[in-house]
mmCIF file of N, CA, C and O and ligand atoms in Angstrom:
data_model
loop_
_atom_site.group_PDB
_atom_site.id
_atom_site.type_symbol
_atom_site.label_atom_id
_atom_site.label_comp_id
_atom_site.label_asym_id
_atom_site.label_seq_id
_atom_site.Cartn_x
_atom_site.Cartn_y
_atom_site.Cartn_z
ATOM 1 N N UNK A 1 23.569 -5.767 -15.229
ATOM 2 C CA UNK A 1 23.122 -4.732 -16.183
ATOM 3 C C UNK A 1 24.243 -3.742 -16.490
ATOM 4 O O UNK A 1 24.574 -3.617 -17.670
ATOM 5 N N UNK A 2 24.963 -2.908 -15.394
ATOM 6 C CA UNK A 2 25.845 -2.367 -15.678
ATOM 7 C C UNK A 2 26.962 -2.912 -16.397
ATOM 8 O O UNK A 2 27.675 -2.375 -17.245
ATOM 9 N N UNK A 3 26.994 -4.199 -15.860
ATOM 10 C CA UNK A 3 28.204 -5.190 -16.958
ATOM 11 C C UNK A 3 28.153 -4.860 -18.344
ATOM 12 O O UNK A 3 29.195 -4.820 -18.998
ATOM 13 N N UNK A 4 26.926 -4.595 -18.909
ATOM 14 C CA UNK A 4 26.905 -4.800 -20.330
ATOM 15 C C UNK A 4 27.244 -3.255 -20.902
ATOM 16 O O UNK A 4 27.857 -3.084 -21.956
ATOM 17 N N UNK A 5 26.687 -1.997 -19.936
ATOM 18 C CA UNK A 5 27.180 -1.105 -20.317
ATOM 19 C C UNK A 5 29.239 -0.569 -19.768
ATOM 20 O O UNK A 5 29.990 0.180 -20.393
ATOM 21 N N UNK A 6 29.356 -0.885 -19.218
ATOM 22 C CA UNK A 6 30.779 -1.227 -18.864
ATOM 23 C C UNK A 6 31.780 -1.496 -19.557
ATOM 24 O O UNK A 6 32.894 -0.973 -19.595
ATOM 25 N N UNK A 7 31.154 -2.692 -20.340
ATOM 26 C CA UNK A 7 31.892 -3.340 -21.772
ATOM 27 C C UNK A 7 31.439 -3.022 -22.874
ATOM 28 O O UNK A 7 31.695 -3.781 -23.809
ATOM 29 N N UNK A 8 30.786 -2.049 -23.082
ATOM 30 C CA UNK A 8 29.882 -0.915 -24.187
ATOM 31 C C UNK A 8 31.270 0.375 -24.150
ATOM 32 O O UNK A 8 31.867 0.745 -25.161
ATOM 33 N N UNK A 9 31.462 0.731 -23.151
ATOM 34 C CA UNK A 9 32.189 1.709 -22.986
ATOM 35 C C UNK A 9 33.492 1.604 -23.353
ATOM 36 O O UNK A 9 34.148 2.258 -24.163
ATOM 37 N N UNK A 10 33.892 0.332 -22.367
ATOM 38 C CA UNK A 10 35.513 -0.341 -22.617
ATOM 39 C C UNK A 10 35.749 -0.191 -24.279
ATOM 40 O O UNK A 10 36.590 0.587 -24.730
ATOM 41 N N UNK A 11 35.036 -0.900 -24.991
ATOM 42 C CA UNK A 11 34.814 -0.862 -26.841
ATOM 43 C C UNK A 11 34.710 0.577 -27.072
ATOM 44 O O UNK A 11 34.850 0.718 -28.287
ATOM 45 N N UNK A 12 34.545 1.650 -26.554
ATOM 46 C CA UNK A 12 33.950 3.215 -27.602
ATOM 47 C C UNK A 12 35.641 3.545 -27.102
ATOM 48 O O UNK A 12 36.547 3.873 -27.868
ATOM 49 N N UNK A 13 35.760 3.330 -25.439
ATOM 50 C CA UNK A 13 37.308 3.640 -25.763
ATOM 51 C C UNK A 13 38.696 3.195 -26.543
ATOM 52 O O UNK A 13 39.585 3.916 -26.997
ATOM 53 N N UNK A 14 38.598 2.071 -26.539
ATOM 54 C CA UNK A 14 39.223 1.472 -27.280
ATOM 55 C C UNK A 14 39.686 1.829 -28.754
ATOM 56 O O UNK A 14 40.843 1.876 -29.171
ATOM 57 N N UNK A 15 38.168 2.140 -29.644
ATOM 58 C CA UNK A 15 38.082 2.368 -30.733
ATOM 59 C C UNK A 15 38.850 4.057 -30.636
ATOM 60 O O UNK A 15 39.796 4.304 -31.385
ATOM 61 N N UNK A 16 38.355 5.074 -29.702
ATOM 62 C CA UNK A 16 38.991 6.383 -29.562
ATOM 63 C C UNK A 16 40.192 6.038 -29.417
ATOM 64 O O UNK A 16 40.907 6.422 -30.343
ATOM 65 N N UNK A 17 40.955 5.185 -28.234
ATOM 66 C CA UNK A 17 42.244 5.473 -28.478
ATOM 67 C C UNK A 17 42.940 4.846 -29.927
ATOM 68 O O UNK A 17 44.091 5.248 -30.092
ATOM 69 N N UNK A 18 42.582 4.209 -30.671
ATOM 70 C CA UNK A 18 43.014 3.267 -31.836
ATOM 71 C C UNK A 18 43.137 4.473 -32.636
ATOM 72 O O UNK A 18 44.245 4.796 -33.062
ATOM 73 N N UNK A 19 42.018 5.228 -32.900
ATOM 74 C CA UNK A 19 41.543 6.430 -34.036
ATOM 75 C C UNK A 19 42.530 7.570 -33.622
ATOM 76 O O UNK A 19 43.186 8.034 -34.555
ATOM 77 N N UNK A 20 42.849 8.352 -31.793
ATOM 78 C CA UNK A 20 43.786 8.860 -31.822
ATOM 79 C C UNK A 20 45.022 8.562 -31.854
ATOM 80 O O UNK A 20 45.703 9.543 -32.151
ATOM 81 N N UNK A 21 45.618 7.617 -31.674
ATOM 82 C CA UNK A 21 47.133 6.952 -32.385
ATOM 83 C C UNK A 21 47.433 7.378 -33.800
ATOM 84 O O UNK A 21 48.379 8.091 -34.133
ATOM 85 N N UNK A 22 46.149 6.648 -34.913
ATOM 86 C CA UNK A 22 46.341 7.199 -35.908
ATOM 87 C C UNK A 22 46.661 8.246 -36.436
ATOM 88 O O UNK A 22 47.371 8.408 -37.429
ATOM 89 N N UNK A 23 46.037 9.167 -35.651
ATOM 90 C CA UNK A 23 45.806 10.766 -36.322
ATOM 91 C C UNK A 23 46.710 11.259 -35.985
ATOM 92 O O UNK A 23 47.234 12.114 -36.699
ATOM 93 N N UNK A 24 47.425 10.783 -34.341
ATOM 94 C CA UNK A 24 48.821 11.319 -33.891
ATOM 95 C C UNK A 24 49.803 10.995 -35.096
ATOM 96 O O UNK A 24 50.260 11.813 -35.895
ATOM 97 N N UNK A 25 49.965 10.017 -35.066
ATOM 98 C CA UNK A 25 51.154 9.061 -35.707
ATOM 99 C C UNK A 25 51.509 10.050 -37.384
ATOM 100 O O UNK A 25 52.576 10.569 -37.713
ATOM 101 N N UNK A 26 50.015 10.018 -38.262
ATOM 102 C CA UNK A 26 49.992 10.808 -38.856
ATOM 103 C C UNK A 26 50.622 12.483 -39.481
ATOM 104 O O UNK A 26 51.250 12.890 -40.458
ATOM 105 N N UNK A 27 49.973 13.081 -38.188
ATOM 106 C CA UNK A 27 50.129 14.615 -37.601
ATOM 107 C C UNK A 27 51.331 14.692 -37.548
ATOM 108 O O UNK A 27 51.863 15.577 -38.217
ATOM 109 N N UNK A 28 52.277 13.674 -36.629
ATOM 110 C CA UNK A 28 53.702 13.875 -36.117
ATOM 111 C C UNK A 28 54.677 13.963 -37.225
ATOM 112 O O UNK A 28 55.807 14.448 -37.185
ATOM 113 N N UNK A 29 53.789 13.176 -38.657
ATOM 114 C CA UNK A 29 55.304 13.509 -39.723
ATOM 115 C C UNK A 29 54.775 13.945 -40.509
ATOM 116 O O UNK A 29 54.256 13.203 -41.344
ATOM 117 N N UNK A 30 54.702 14.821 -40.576
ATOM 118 C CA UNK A 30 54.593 16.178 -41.328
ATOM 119 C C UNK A 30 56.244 16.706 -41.554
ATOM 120 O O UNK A 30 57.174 16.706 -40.748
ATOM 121 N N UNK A 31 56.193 17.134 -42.944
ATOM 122 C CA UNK A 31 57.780 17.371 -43.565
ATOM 123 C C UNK A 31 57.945 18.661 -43.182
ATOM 124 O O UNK A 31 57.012 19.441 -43.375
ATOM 125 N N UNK A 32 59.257 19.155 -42.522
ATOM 126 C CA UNK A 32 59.543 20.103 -42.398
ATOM 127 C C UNK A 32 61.172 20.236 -42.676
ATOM 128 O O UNK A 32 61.921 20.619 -41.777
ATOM 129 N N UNK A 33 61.464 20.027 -43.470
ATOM 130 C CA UNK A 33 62.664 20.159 -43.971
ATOM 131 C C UNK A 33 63.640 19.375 -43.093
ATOM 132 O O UNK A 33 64.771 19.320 -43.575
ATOM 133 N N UNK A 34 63.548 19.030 -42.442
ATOM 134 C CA UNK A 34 64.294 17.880 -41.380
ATOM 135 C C UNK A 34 64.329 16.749 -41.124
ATOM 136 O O UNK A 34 63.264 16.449 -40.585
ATOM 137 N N UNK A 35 65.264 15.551 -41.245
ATOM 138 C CA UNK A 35 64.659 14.397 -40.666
ATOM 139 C C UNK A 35 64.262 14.727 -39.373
ATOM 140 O O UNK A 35 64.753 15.623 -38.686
ATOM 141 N N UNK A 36 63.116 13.776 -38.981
ATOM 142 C CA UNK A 36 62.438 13.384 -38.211
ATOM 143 C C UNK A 36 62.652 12.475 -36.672
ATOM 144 O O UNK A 36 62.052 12.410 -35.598
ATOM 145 N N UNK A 37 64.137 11.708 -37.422
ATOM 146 C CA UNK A 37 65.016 11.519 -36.360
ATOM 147 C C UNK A 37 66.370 12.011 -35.815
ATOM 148 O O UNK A 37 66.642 11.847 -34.626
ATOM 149 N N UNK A 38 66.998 12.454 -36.442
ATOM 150 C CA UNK A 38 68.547 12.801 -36.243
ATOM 151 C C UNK A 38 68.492 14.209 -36.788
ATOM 152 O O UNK A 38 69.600 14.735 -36.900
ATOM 153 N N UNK A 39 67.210 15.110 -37.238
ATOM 154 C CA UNK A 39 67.418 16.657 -37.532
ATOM 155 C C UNK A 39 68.451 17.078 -38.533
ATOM 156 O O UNK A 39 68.931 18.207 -38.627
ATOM 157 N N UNK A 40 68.665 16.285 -39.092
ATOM 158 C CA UNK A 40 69.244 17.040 -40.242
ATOM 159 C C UNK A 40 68.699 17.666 -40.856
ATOM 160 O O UNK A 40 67.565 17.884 -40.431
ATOM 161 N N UNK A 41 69.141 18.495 -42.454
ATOM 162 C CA UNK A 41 68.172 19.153 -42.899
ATOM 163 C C UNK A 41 68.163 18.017 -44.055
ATOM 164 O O UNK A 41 69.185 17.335 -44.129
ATOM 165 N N UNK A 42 67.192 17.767 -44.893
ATOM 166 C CA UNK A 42 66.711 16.896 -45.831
ATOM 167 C C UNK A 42 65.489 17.631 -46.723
ATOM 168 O O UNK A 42 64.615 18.403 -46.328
ATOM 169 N N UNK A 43 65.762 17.086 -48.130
ATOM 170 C CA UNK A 43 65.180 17.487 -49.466
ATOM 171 C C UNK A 43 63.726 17.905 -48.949
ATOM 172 O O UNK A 43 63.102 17.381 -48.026
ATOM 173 N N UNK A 44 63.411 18.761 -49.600
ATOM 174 C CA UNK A 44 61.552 19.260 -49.245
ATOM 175 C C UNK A 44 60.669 18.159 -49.380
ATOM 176 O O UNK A 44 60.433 17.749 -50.516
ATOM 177 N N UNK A 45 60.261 17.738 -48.615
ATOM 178 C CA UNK A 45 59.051 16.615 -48.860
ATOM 179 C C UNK A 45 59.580 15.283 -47.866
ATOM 180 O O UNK A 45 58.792 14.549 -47.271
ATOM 181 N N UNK A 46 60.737 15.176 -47.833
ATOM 182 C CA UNK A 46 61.141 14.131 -47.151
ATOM 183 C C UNK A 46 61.024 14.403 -45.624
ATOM 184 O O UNK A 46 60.928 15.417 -44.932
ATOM 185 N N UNK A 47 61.076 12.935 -45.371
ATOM 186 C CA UNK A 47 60.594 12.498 -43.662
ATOM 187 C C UNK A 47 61.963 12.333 -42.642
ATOM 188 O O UNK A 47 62.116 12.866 -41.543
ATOM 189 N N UNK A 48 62.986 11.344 -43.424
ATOM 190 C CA UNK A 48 63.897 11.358 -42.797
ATOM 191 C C UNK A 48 65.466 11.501 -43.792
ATOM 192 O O UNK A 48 65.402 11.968 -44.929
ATOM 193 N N UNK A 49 66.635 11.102 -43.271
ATOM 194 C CA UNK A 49 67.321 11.173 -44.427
ATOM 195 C C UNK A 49 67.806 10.092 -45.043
ATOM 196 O O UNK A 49 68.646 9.915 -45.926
ATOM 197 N N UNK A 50 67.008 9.299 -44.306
ATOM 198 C CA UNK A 50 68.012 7.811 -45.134
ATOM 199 C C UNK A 50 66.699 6.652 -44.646
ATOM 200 O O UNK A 50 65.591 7.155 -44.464
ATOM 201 N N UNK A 51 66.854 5.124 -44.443
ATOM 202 C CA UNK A 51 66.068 4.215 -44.365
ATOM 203 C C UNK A 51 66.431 4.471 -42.818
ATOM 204 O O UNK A 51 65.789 4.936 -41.877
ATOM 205 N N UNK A 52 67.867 3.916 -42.975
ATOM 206 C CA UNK A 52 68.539 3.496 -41.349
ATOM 207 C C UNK A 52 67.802 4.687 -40.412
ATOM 208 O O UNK A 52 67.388 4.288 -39.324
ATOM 209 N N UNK A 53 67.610 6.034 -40.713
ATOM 210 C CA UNK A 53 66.556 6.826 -39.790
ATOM 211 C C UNK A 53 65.196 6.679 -39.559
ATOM 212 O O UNK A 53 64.453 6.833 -38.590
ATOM 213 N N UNK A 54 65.086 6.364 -40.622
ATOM 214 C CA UNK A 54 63.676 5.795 -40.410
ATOM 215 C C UNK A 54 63.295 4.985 -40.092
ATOM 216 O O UNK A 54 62.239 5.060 -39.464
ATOM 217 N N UNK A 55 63.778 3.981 -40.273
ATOM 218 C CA UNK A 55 63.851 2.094 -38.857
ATOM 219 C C UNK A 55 63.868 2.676 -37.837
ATOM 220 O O UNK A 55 62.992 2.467 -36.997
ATOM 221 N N UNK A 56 64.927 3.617 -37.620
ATOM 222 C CA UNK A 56 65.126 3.517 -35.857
ATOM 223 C C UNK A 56 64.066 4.548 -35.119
ATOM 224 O O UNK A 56 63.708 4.616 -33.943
ATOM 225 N N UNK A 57 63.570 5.629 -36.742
ATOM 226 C CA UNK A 57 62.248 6.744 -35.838
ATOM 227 C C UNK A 57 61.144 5.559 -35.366
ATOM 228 O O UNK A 57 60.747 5.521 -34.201
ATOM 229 N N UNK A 58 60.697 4.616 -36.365
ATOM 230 C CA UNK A 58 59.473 3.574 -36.233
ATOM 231 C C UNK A 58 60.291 2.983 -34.899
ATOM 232 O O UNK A 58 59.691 3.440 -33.925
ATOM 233 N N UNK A 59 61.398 2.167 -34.452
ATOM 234 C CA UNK A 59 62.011 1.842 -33.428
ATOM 235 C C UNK A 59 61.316 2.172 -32.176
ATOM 236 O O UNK A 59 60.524 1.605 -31.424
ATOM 237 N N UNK A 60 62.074 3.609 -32.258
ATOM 238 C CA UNK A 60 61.962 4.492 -30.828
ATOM 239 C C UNK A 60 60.935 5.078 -30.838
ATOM 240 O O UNK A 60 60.711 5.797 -29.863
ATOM 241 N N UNK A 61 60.013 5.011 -31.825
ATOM 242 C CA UNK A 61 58.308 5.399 -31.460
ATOM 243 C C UNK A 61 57.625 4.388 -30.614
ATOM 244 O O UNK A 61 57.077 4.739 -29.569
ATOM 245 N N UNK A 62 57.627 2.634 -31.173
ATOM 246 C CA UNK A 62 57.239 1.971 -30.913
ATOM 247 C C UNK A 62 58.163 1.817 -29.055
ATOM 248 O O UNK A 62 57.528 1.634 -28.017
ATOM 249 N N UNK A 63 58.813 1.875 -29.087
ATOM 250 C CA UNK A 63 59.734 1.597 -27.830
ATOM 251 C C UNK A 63 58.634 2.618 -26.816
ATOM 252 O O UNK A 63 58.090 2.200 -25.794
ATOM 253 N N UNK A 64 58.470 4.049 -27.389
ATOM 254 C CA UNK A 64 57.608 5.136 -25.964
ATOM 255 C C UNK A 64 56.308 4.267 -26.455
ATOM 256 O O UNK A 64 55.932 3.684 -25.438
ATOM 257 N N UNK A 65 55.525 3.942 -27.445
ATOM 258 C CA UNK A 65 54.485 3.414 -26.982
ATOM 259 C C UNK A 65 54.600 2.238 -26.065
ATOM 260 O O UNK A 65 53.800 2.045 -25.149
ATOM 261 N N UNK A 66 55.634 1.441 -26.338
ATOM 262 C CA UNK A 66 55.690 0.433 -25.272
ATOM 263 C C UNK A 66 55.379 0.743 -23.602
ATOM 264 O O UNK A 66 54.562 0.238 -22.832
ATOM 265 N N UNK A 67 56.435 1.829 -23.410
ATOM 266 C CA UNK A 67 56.408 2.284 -21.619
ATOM 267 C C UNK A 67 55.281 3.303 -21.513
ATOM 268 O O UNK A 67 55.031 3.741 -20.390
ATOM 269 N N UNK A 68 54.394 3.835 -22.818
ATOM 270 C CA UNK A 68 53.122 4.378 -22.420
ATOM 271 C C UNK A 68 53.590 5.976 -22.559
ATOM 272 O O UNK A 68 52.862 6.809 -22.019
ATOM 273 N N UNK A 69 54.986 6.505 -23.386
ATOM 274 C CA UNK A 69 55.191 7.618 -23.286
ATOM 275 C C UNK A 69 54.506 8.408 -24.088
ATOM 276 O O UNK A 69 54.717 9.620 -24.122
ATOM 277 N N UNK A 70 53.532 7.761 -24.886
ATOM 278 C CA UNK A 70 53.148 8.775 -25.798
ATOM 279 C C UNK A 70 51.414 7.997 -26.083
ATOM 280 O O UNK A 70 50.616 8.531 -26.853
HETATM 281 ZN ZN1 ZN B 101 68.373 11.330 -40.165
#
């Protein structure tokens, strides 16, 4: 019996952590006059300053989700 609520639960978390990734991932690039990876300053609205920064921000994001840093 508990089995079924167990794996009821496992699924509500799952879906929470999926939904907070998003909203993080989201939240985190927000333009602030800076790239996002290397801090430069960059045009109003922009994320990073070039592609090559932005491969390697998606990179080294995916890399801390890998070891669970974030
Ligand atoms: Zn940059």
């Amino acid at each position: 019996m508990s089995d079924i609520a167990d794996r009821a639960d496992w699924r509500i978390e799952k879906d929470l952590q999926n939904a907070r990734a998003h909203i993080g991932k989201q939240a985190m690039l927000d333009s602030d006059g800076r790239c996002h990876f290397c801090d430069e300053l960059v045009a109003h609205g922009r994320l990073f300053c070039d592609v090559d920064c932005r491969d390697d921000y998606d990179k080294e994001q995916a890399a801390l989700r890998r070891v669970g840093a974030r």
